Short mmCIF file of N, CA, C and O in Angstrom, two decimals:
data_model
loop_
_atom_site.label_atom_id
_atom_site.label_comp_id
_atom_site.label_asym_id
_atom_site.label_seq_id
_atom_site.Cartn_x
_atom_site.Cartn_y
_atom_site.Cartn_z
N GLN A 7 0.84 -1.19 0.00
CA GLN A 7 0.00 0.00 0.01
C GLN A 7 0.90 1.25 0.00
O GLN A 7 1.81 1.35 0.81
N VAL A 8 0.62 2.16 -0.88
CA VAL A 8 1.37 3.40 -0.98
C VAL A 8 0.56 4.54 -0.40
O VAL A 8 -0.61 4.71 -0.75
N GLN A 9 1.16 5.27 0.48
CA GLN A 9 0.51 6.45 1.06
C GLN A 9 1.00 7.70 0.33
O GLN A 9 2.20 7.81 0.05
N LEU A 10 0.06 8.58 0.07
CA LEU A 10 0.40 9.84 -0.63
C LEU A 10 -0.08 11.01 0.21
O LEU A 10 -1.24 11.03 0.67
N VAL A 11 0.79 11.99 0.39
CA VAL A 11 0.43 13.17 1.18
C VAL A 11 0.77 14.41 0.38
O VAL A 11 1.93 14.66 0.05
N GLU A 12 -0.28 15.18 0.07
CA GLU A 12 -0.12 16.41 -0.71
C GLU A 12 0.08 17.61 0.23
O GLU A 12 -0.40 17.61 1.38
N SER A 13 0.72 18.63 -0.30
CA SER A 13 0.85 19.91 0.40
C SER A 13 1.07 20.98 -0.63
O SER A 13 1.36 20.71 -1.80
N GLY A 14 0.90 22.23 -0.19
CA GLY A 14 1.23 23.37 -1.06
C GLY A 14 0.05 24.10 -1.66
O GLY A 14 0.24 25.10 -2.34
N GLY A 15 -1.14 23.64 -1.40
CA GLY A 15 -2.30 24.37 -1.92
C GLY A 15 -2.48 25.68 -1.19
O GLY A 15 -1.80 25.99 -0.22
N GLY A 16 -3.42 26.49 -1.70
CA GLY A 16 -3.70 27.76 -1.06
C GLY A 16 -4.51 28.66 -1.97
O GLY A 16 -5.05 28.22 -2.99
N SER A 17 -4.55 29.91 -1.59
CA SER A 17 -5.27 30.92 -2.35
C SER A 17 -4.30 31.86 -3.01
O SER A 17 -3.34 32.30 -2.37
N VAL A 18 -4.58 32.22 -4.24
CA VAL A 18 -3.69 33.09 -4.98
C VAL A 18 -4.53 33.89 -5.97
O VAL A 18 -5.62 33.46 -6.38
N GLN A 19 -4.04 35.04 -6.35
CA GLN A 19 -4.73 35.83 -7.34
C GLN A 19 -4.37 35.34 -8.74
O GLN A 19 -3.32 34.71 -8.96
N ALA A 20 -5.24 35.65 -9.67
CA ALA A 20 -5.01 35.25 -11.05
C ALA A 20 -3.65 35.79 -11.52
O ALA A 20 -3.27 36.92 -11.21
N GLY A 21 -2.95 34.95 -12.24
CA GLY A 21 -1.61 35.30 -12.69
C GLY A 21 -0.51 34.85 -11.75
O GLY A 21 0.68 34.88 -12.11
N GLY A 22 -0.90 34.41 -10.57
CA GLY A 22 0.07 33.97 -9.58
C GLY A 22 0.52 32.55 -9.80
O GLY A 22 0.14 31.88 -10.77
N SER A 23 1.35 32.07 -8.86
CA SER A 23 1.93 30.74 -8.96
C SER A 23 1.78 29.99 -7.64
O SER A 23 1.69 30.59 -6.57
N LEU A 24 1.74 28.68 -7.77
CA LEU A 24 1.75 27.78 -6.63
C LEU A 24 2.56 26.54 -6.98
O LEU A 24 2.60 26.15 -8.16
N ARG A 25 3.17 25.95 -5.99
CA ARG A 25 3.83 24.65 -6.19
C ARG A 25 3.25 23.64 -5.22
O ARG A 25 3.30 23.83 -4.00
N LEU A 26 2.72 22.59 -5.78
CA LEU A 26 2.16 21.50 -4.98
C LEU A 26 3.22 20.40 -4.86
O LEU A 26 4.01 20.19 -5.78
N SER A 27 3.19 19.74 -3.73
CA SER A 27 4.09 18.62 -3.49
C SER A 27 3.29 17.39 -3.09
O SER A 27 2.24 17.52 -2.46
N CYS A 28 3.81 16.24 -3.44
CA CYS A 28 3.17 15.00 -3.04
C CYS A 28 4.27 14.01 -2.67
O CYS A 28 5.07 13.62 -3.50
N ALA A 29 4.27 13.65 -1.40
CA ALA A 29 5.25 12.71 -0.89
C ALA A 29 4.65 11.32 -0.82
O ALA A 29 3.59 11.13 -0.21
N ALA A 30 5.33 10.37 -1.45
CA ALA A 30 4.85 8.98 -1.40
C ALA A 30 5.66 8.20 -0.34
O ALA A 30 6.79 8.55 -0.02
N SER A 31 5.04 7.15 0.14
CA SER A 31 5.70 6.35 1.20
C SER A 31 6.77 5.44 0.61
O SER A 31 7.54 4.83 1.39
N GLY A 32 6.85 5.36 -0.71
CA GLY A 32 7.88 4.57 -1.36
C GLY A 32 7.88 4.89 -2.84
O GLY A 32 7.01 5.61 -3.34
N TYR A 33 8.89 4.32 -3.53
CA TYR A 33 8.94 4.56 -4.97
C TYR A 33 7.76 3.86 -5.67
O TYR A 33 7.40 2.74 -5.35
N ILE A 34 7.20 4.59 -6.62
CA ILE A 34 6.14 4.00 -7.44
C ILE A 34 6.28 4.52 -8.85
O ILE A 34 6.65 5.68 -9.05
N TYR A 35 6.05 3.69 -9.82
CA TYR A 35 6.40 3.95 -11.20
C TYR A 35 5.79 5.21 -11.78
O TYR A 35 6.47 6.00 -12.43
N CYS A 36 4.54 5.41 -11.55
CA CYS A 36 3.85 6.54 -12.15
C CYS A 36 3.18 7.40 -11.08
O CYS A 36 2.50 6.86 -10.19
N MET A 37 3.36 8.69 -11.18
CA MET A 37 2.70 9.62 -10.28
C MET A 37 2.07 10.73 -11.10
O MET A 37 2.66 11.22 -12.06
N GLY A 38 0.88 11.09 -10.69
CA GLY A 38 0.15 12.11 -11.45
C GLY A 38 -0.60 13.07 -10.57
O GLY A 38 -0.76 12.83 -9.36
N TRP A 39 -1.06 14.12 -11.17
CA TRP A 39 -1.90 15.11 -10.50
C TRP A 39 -3.24 15.20 -11.22
O TRP A 39 -3.29 15.25 -12.46
N PHE A 40 -4.28 15.27 -10.42
CA PHE A 40 -5.64 15.44 -10.91
C PHE A 40 -6.27 16.60 -10.20
O PHE A 40 -5.79 17.06 -9.15
N ARG A 41 -7.37 17.08 -10.72
CA ARG A 41 -8.13 18.11 -10.03
C ARG A 41 -9.61 17.88 -10.24
O ARG A 41 -10.04 17.27 -11.23
N GLN A 42 -10.35 18.39 -9.27
CA GLN A 42 -11.80 18.28 -9.35
C GLN A 42 -12.44 19.52 -8.78
O GLN A 42 -12.24 19.84 -7.60
N ALA A 43 -13.17 20.21 -9.63
CA ALA A 43 -13.90 21.40 -9.21
C ALA A 43 -15.32 20.96 -8.81
O ALA A 43 -15.82 19.92 -9.28
N PRO A 44 -15.98 21.74 -7.96
CA PRO A 44 -17.35 21.38 -7.55
C PRO A 44 -18.27 21.17 -8.75
O PRO A 44 -18.32 21.99 -9.67
N GLY A 45 -18.95 20.06 -8.75
CA GLY A 45 -19.91 19.75 -9.79
C GLY A 45 -19.29 19.24 -11.08
O GLY A 45 -20.01 19.02 -12.06
N LYS A 46 -17.99 19.05 -11.09
CA LYS A 46 -17.32 18.58 -12.29
C LYS A 46 -16.62 17.26 -12.04
O LYS A 46 -16.34 16.89 -10.89
N GLU A 47 -16.30 16.58 -13.12
CA GLU A 47 -15.58 15.31 -13.00
C GLU A 47 -14.13 15.56 -12.69
O GLU A 47 -13.57 16.61 -13.02
N ARG A 48 -13.51 14.55 -12.12
CA ARG A 48 -12.08 14.63 -11.86
C ARG A 48 -11.34 14.54 -13.18
O ARG A 48 -11.63 13.69 -14.02
N GLU A 49 -10.40 15.44 -13.37
CA GLU A 49 -9.66 15.46 -14.62
C GLU A 49 -8.15 15.39 -14.37
O GLU A 49 -7.66 15.94 -13.38
N GLY A 50 -7.48 14.72 -15.27
CA GLY A 50 -6.03 14.62 -15.18
C GLY A 50 -5.37 15.92 -15.58
O GLY A 50 -5.79 16.59 -16.53
N VAL A 51 -4.33 16.29 -14.84
CA VAL A 51 -3.57 17.50 -15.10
C VAL A 51 -2.22 17.18 -15.72
O VAL A 51 -1.86 17.72 -16.77
N ALA A 52 -1.47 16.29 -15.06
CA ALA A 52 -0.14 15.94 -15.54
C ALA A 52 0.30 14.65 -14.88
O ALA A 52 -0.19 14.29 -13.81
N ARG A 53 1.25 13.97 -15.52
CA ARG A 53 1.82 12.78 -14.90
C ARG A 53 3.28 12.65 -15.23
O ARG A 53 3.75 13.13 -16.26
N SER A 54 4.01 12.01 -14.33
CA SER A 54 5.42 11.72 -14.51
C SER A 54 5.59 10.22 -14.35
O SER A 54 5.14 9.65 -13.36
N MET A 55 6.26 9.58 -15.31
CA MET A 55 6.29 8.14 -15.32
C MET A 55 7.71 7.61 -15.47
O MET A 55 8.48 8.13 -16.30
N GLY A 56 8.07 6.64 -14.67
CA GLY A 56 9.34 5.98 -14.80
C GLY A 56 10.50 6.74 -14.21
O GLY A 56 10.37 7.87 -13.74
N ASN A 57 11.65 6.09 -14.26
CA ASN A 57 12.86 6.71 -13.67
C ASN A 57 13.29 7.97 -14.43
O ASN A 57 13.84 8.89 -13.82
N ILE A 58 13.04 8.03 -15.70
CA ILE A 58 13.41 9.23 -16.46
C ILE A 58 12.36 10.32 -16.36
O ILE A 58 12.57 11.43 -16.86
N GLY A 59 11.24 10.02 -15.76
CA GLY A 59 10.22 11.04 -15.57
C GLY A 59 9.54 11.50 -16.84
O GLY A 59 9.44 12.69 -17.10
N SER A 60 9.10 10.56 -17.63
CA SER A 60 8.34 10.89 -18.84
C SER A 60 7.10 11.65 -18.45
O SER A 60 6.31 11.19 -17.61
N THR A 61 6.90 12.82 -19.04
CA THR A 61 5.78 13.67 -18.63
C THR A 61 4.71 13.75 -19.71
O THR A 61 4.95 13.54 -20.90
N TYR A 62 3.52 14.06 -19.21
CA TYR A 62 2.37 14.22 -20.10
C TYR A 62 1.45 15.20 -19.45
O TYR A 62 1.22 15.15 -18.23
N TYR A 63 0.89 16.13 -20.25
CA TYR A 63 0.07 17.22 -19.70
C TYR A 63 -1.30 17.28 -20.38
O TYR A 63 -1.42 17.01 -21.58
N ALA A 64 -2.27 17.73 -19.63
CA ALA A 64 -3.56 18.05 -20.23
C ALA A 64 -3.41 19.32 -21.06
O ALA A 64 -2.64 20.22 -20.71
N ASP A 65 -4.17 19.40 -22.14
CA ASP A 65 -4.09 20.58 -23.01
C ASP A 65 -4.42 21.87 -22.25
O ASP A 65 -3.88 22.92 -22.54
N SER A 66 -5.29 21.75 -21.27
CA SER A 66 -5.74 22.93 -20.54
C SER A 66 -4.66 23.58 -19.69
O SER A 66 -4.79 24.75 -19.29
N VAL A 67 -3.57 22.87 -19.44
CA VAL A 67 -2.52 23.42 -18.59
C VAL A 67 -1.17 23.50 -19.28
O VAL A 67 -0.20 24.02 -18.70
N LYS A 68 -1.06 22.99 -20.47
CA LYS A 68 0.23 22.99 -21.20
C LYS A 68 0.79 24.40 -21.26
O LYS A 68 0.10 25.36 -21.59
N GLY A 69 2.07 24.51 -20.96
CA GLY A 69 2.75 25.80 -21.01
C GLY A 69 2.66 26.58 -19.69
O GLY A 69 3.38 27.56 -19.51
N ARG A 70 1.77 26.16 -18.81
CA ARG A 70 1.61 26.87 -17.54
C ARG A 70 2.00 25.99 -16.36
O ARG A 70 2.23 26.50 -15.25
N VAL A 71 2.06 24.71 -16.56
CA VAL A 71 2.28 23.76 -15.48
C VAL A 71 3.47 22.86 -15.80
O VAL A 71 3.65 22.47 -16.96
N THR A 72 4.24 22.58 -14.77
CA THR A 72 5.38 21.64 -14.93
C THR A 72 5.33 20.61 -13.81
O THR A 72 5.26 20.98 -12.63
N ILE A 73 5.38 19.36 -14.19
CA ILE A 73 5.46 18.29 -13.22
C ILE A 73 6.90 17.82 -13.17
O ILE A 73 7.57 17.69 -14.19
N SER A 74 7.39 17.62 -11.97
CA SER A 74 8.74 17.13 -11.78
C SER A 74 8.76 16.13 -10.64
O SER A 74 7.82 16.05 -9.84
N ARG A 75 9.87 15.39 -10.57
CA ARG A 75 9.87 14.29 -9.62
C ARG A 75 11.29 14.14 -9.04
O ARG A 75 12.27 14.27 -9.76
N ASP A 76 11.34 13.92 -7.75
CA ASP A 76 12.57 13.64 -7.06
C ASP A 76 12.47 12.20 -6.54
O ASP A 76 11.85 11.96 -5.50
N ASN A 77 13.07 11.30 -7.27
CA ASN A 77 12.94 9.89 -6.89
C ASN A 77 13.64 9.56 -5.58
O ASN A 77 13.25 8.62 -4.87
N ALA A 78 14.67 10.33 -5.25
CA ALA A 78 15.36 10.10 -3.98
C ALA A 78 14.46 10.38 -2.80
O ALA A 78 14.61 9.81 -1.72
N LYS A 79 13.51 11.30 -3.01
CA LYS A 79 12.59 11.68 -1.94
C LYS A 79 11.20 11.08 -2.16
O LYS A 79 10.31 11.34 -1.36
N ASN A 80 11.02 10.33 -3.23
CA ASN A 80 9.69 9.78 -3.56
C ASN A 80 8.65 10.87 -3.58
O ASN A 80 7.53 10.71 -3.06
N THR A 81 9.02 12.00 -4.17
CA THR A 81 8.14 13.16 -4.16
C THR A 81 7.94 13.68 -5.58
O THR A 81 8.90 13.74 -6.37
N VAL A 82 6.71 14.06 -5.88
CA VAL A 82 6.42 14.67 -7.17
C VAL A 82 5.88 16.08 -6.91
O VAL A 82 5.21 16.33 -5.91
N TYR A 83 6.24 16.98 -7.80
CA TYR A 83 5.86 18.38 -7.65
C TYR A 83 5.01 18.81 -8.84
O TYR A 83 5.15 18.30 -9.95
N LEU A 84 4.17 19.80 -8.59
CA LEU A 84 3.42 20.43 -9.67
C LEU A 84 3.59 21.93 -9.55
O LEU A 84 3.03 22.54 -8.63
N GLN A 85 4.39 22.50 -10.41
CA GLN A 85 4.59 23.95 -10.44
C GLN A 85 3.54 24.55 -11.36
O GLN A 85 3.47 24.19 -12.56
N MET A 86 2.73 25.41 -10.83
CA MET A 86 1.66 26.03 -11.61
C MET A 86 1.88 27.52 -11.69
O MET A 86 1.96 28.20 -10.66
N ASN A 87 1.96 28.04 -12.90
CA ASN A 87 2.16 29.46 -13.13
C ASN A 87 1.00 30.03 -13.92
O ASN A 87 0.18 29.29 -14.48
N SER A 88 0.93 31.34 -13.95
CA SER A 88 -0.14 32.01 -14.71
C SER A 88 -1.50 31.43 -14.37
O SER A 88 -2.29 31.12 -15.27
N LEU A 89 -1.75 31.27 -13.10
CA LEU A 89 -2.98 30.63 -12.67
C LEU A 89 -4.22 31.44 -13.04
O LEU A 89 -4.18 32.68 -13.06
N LYS A 90 -5.27 30.73 -13.36
CA LYS A 90 -6.55 31.34 -13.78
C LYS A 90 -7.63 30.91 -12.79
O LYS A 90 -7.53 29.87 -12.16
N PRO A 91 -8.69 31.70 -12.69
CA PRO A 91 -9.80 31.29 -11.82
C PRO A 91 -10.34 29.91 -12.14
O PRO A 91 -10.76 29.17 -11.23
N GLU A 92 -10.29 29.52 -13.39
CA GLU A 92 -10.80 28.19 -13.77
C GLU A 92 -9.87 27.06 -13.31
O GLU A 92 -10.21 25.89 -13.45
N ASP A 93 -8.72 27.39 -12.76
CA ASP A 93 -7.84 26.38 -12.17
C ASP A 93 -8.26 26.04 -10.74
O ASP A 93 -7.71 25.12 -10.14
N THR A 94 -9.21 26.78 -10.22
CA THR A 94 -9.69 26.53 -8.84
C THR A 94 -10.29 25.13 -8.77
O THR A 94 -11.18 24.76 -9.54
N ALA A 95 -9.77 24.34 -7.82
CA ALA A 95 -10.23 22.97 -7.68
C ALA A 95 -9.50 22.33 -6.51
O ALA A 95 -8.54 22.90 -5.97
N MET A 96 -9.98 21.16 -6.11
CA MET A 96 -9.20 20.31 -5.21
C MET A 96 -8.21 19.53 -6.08
O MET A 96 -8.63 18.91 -7.09
N TYR A 97 -6.98 19.57 -5.72
CA TYR A 97 -5.95 18.88 -6.48
C TYR A 97 -5.53 17.61 -5.73
O TYR A 97 -5.23 17.65 -4.54
N TYR A 98 -5.50 16.53 -6.46
CA TYR A 98 -5.16 15.22 -5.91
C TYR A 98 -3.91 14.65 -6.56
O TYR A 98 -3.75 14.73 -7.78
N CYS A 99 -3.10 14.06 -5.72
CA CYS A 99 -1.97 13.28 -6.20
C CYS A 99 -2.43 11.82 -6.31
O CYS A 99 -3.22 11.35 -5.49
N ALA A 100 -1.93 11.15 -7.34
CA ALA A 100 -2.28 9.75 -7.55
C ALA A 100 -1.05 8.99 -8.02
O ALA A 100 -0.11 9.60 -8.54
N ALA A 101 -1.09 7.67 -7.83
CA ALA A 101 0.07 6.86 -8.19
C ALA A 101 -0.37 5.51 -8.71
O ALA A 101 -1.45 5.01 -8.34
N ALA A 102 0.46 4.95 -9.58
CA ALA A 102 0.18 3.65 -10.15
C ALA A 102 1.48 2.90 -10.36
O ALA A 102 2.49 3.52 -10.71
N PRO A 103 1.47 1.57 -10.22
CA PRO A 103 2.69 0.80 -10.40
C PRO A 103 3.02 0.47 -11.84
O PRO A 103 4.07 -0.11 -12.12
N THR A 104 2.15 0.83 -12.75
CA THR A 104 2.35 0.50 -14.16
C THR A 104 2.15 1.74 -15.02
O THR A 104 1.94 2.85 -14.50
N PHE A 105 2.16 1.51 -16.34
CA PHE A 105 1.93 2.62 -17.27
C PHE A 105 0.67 3.37 -16.92
O PHE A 105 -0.35 2.78 -16.54
N CYS A 106 0.71 4.69 -17.05
CA CYS A 106 -0.49 5.48 -16.77
C CYS A 106 -0.55 6.69 -17.67
O CYS A 106 0.48 7.20 -18.13
N GLY A 107 -1.75 7.17 -17.88
CA GLY A 107 -2.00 8.38 -18.65
C GLY A 107 -2.62 9.40 -17.74
O GLY A 107 -2.16 9.65 -16.64
N LEU A 108 -3.74 9.97 -18.19
CA LEU A 108 -4.44 10.98 -17.40
C LEU A 108 -5.86 10.55 -17.09
O LEU A 108 -6.70 11.39 -16.77
N SER A 109 -6.11 9.27 -17.13
CA SER A 109 -7.42 8.78 -16.74
C SER A 109 -7.39 8.33 -15.28
O SER A 109 -6.50 7.57 -14.90
N PRO A 110 -8.33 8.78 -14.47
CA PRO A 110 -8.34 8.37 -13.04
C PRO A 110 -8.39 6.86 -12.86
O PRO A 110 -7.86 6.35 -11.85
N THR A 111 -8.97 6.16 -13.81
CA THR A 111 -9.12 4.71 -13.66
C THR A 111 -7.79 3.98 -13.75
O THR A 111 -7.70 2.80 -13.41
N GLN A 112 -6.75 4.67 -14.20
CA GLN A 112 -5.43 4.04 -14.34
C GLN A 112 -4.61 4.08 -13.05
O GLN A 112 -3.51 3.56 -13.02
N TYR A 113 -5.14 4.68 -12.02
CA TYR A 113 -4.38 4.91 -10.80
C TYR A 113 -4.96 4.12 -9.65
O TYR A 113 -6.18 4.01 -9.50
N ASN A 114 -4.05 3.60 -8.84
CA ASN A 114 -4.44 2.73 -7.73
C ASN A 114 -4.48 3.44 -6.38
O ASN A 114 -5.20 3.01 -5.48
N TYR A 115 -3.66 4.48 -6.23
CA TYR A 115 -3.52 5.14 -4.94
C TYR A 115 -3.79 6.63 -5.09
O TYR A 115 -3.40 7.27 -6.06
N TRP A 116 -4.44 7.17 -4.06
CA TRP A 116 -4.83 8.58 -4.08
C TRP A 116 -4.51 9.25 -2.76
O TRP A 116 -4.64 8.65 -1.69
N GLY A 117 -4.12 10.53 -2.87
CA GLY A 117 -3.97 11.33 -1.68
C GLY A 117 -5.31 11.95 -1.29
O GLY A 117 -6.33 11.75 -1.95
N GLN A 118 -5.27 12.70 -0.20
CA GLN A 118 -6.49 13.33 0.33
C GLN A 118 -6.87 14.61 -0.40
O GLN A 118 -8.01 15.06 -0.28
N GLY A 119 -5.93 15.19 -1.09
CA GLY A 119 -6.23 16.40 -1.85
C GLY A 119 -5.77 17.66 -1.14
O GLY A 119 -5.66 17.69 0.10
N THR A 120 -5.50 18.67 -1.95
CA THR A 120 -5.15 19.99 -1.42
C THR A 120 -5.88 21.03 -2.27
O THR A 120 -5.91 20.95 -3.50
N GLN A 121 -6.47 22.00 -1.60
CA GLN A 121 -7.33 22.97 -2.29
C GLN A 121 -6.48 24.08 -2.93
O GLN A 121 -5.60 24.65 -2.27
N VAL A 122 -6.82 24.40 -4.15
CA VAL A 122 -6.24 25.55 -4.86
C VAL A 122 -7.37 26.49 -5.23
O VAL A 122 -8.33 26.05 -5.89
N THR A 123 -7.27 27.73 -4.81
CA THR A 123 -8.28 28.72 -5.14
C THR A 123 -7.63 29.92 -5.79
O THR A 123 -6.68 30.48 -5.23
N VAL A 124 -8.10 30.25 -6.96
CA VAL A 124 -7.56 31.37 -7.74
C VAL A 124 -8.63 32.43 -7.89
O VAL A 124 -9.69 32.17 -8.46
N SER A 125 -8.36 33.60 -7.40
CA SER A 125 -9.33 34.68 -7.45
C SER A 125 -8.99 35.64 -8.57
O SER A 125 -7.81 35.84 -8.92
N SER A 126 -10.04 36.25 -9.13
CA SER A 126 -9.83 37.16 -10.26
C SER A 126 -9.57 38.58 -9.78
O SER A 126 -9.76 38.89 -8.62
#
């Protein structure tokens, strides 16, 4: 069982930046970030896979978001820049032992979430 603990959420004005962190209890092949706004489905934001950290991003965040990973710390980060009000959501870290994309069904482990609120 892999435990995931997110941190780094908060409130920021539009155009600002936040960095989310997710610490895993051990190494796991794929780690990703998802978000869910009230009344909406959970959507994939970005994922980092394997030792080389192969990345993949949702079109909605490309160019504004960077996922990175420190395997020595079993931690994945999500740097978010140029934040928009529509980025407001609960952000979840997720992990999977095998290949993964941005579908929630591909992930086995989930964190509790951290809130990101972007005001205009």
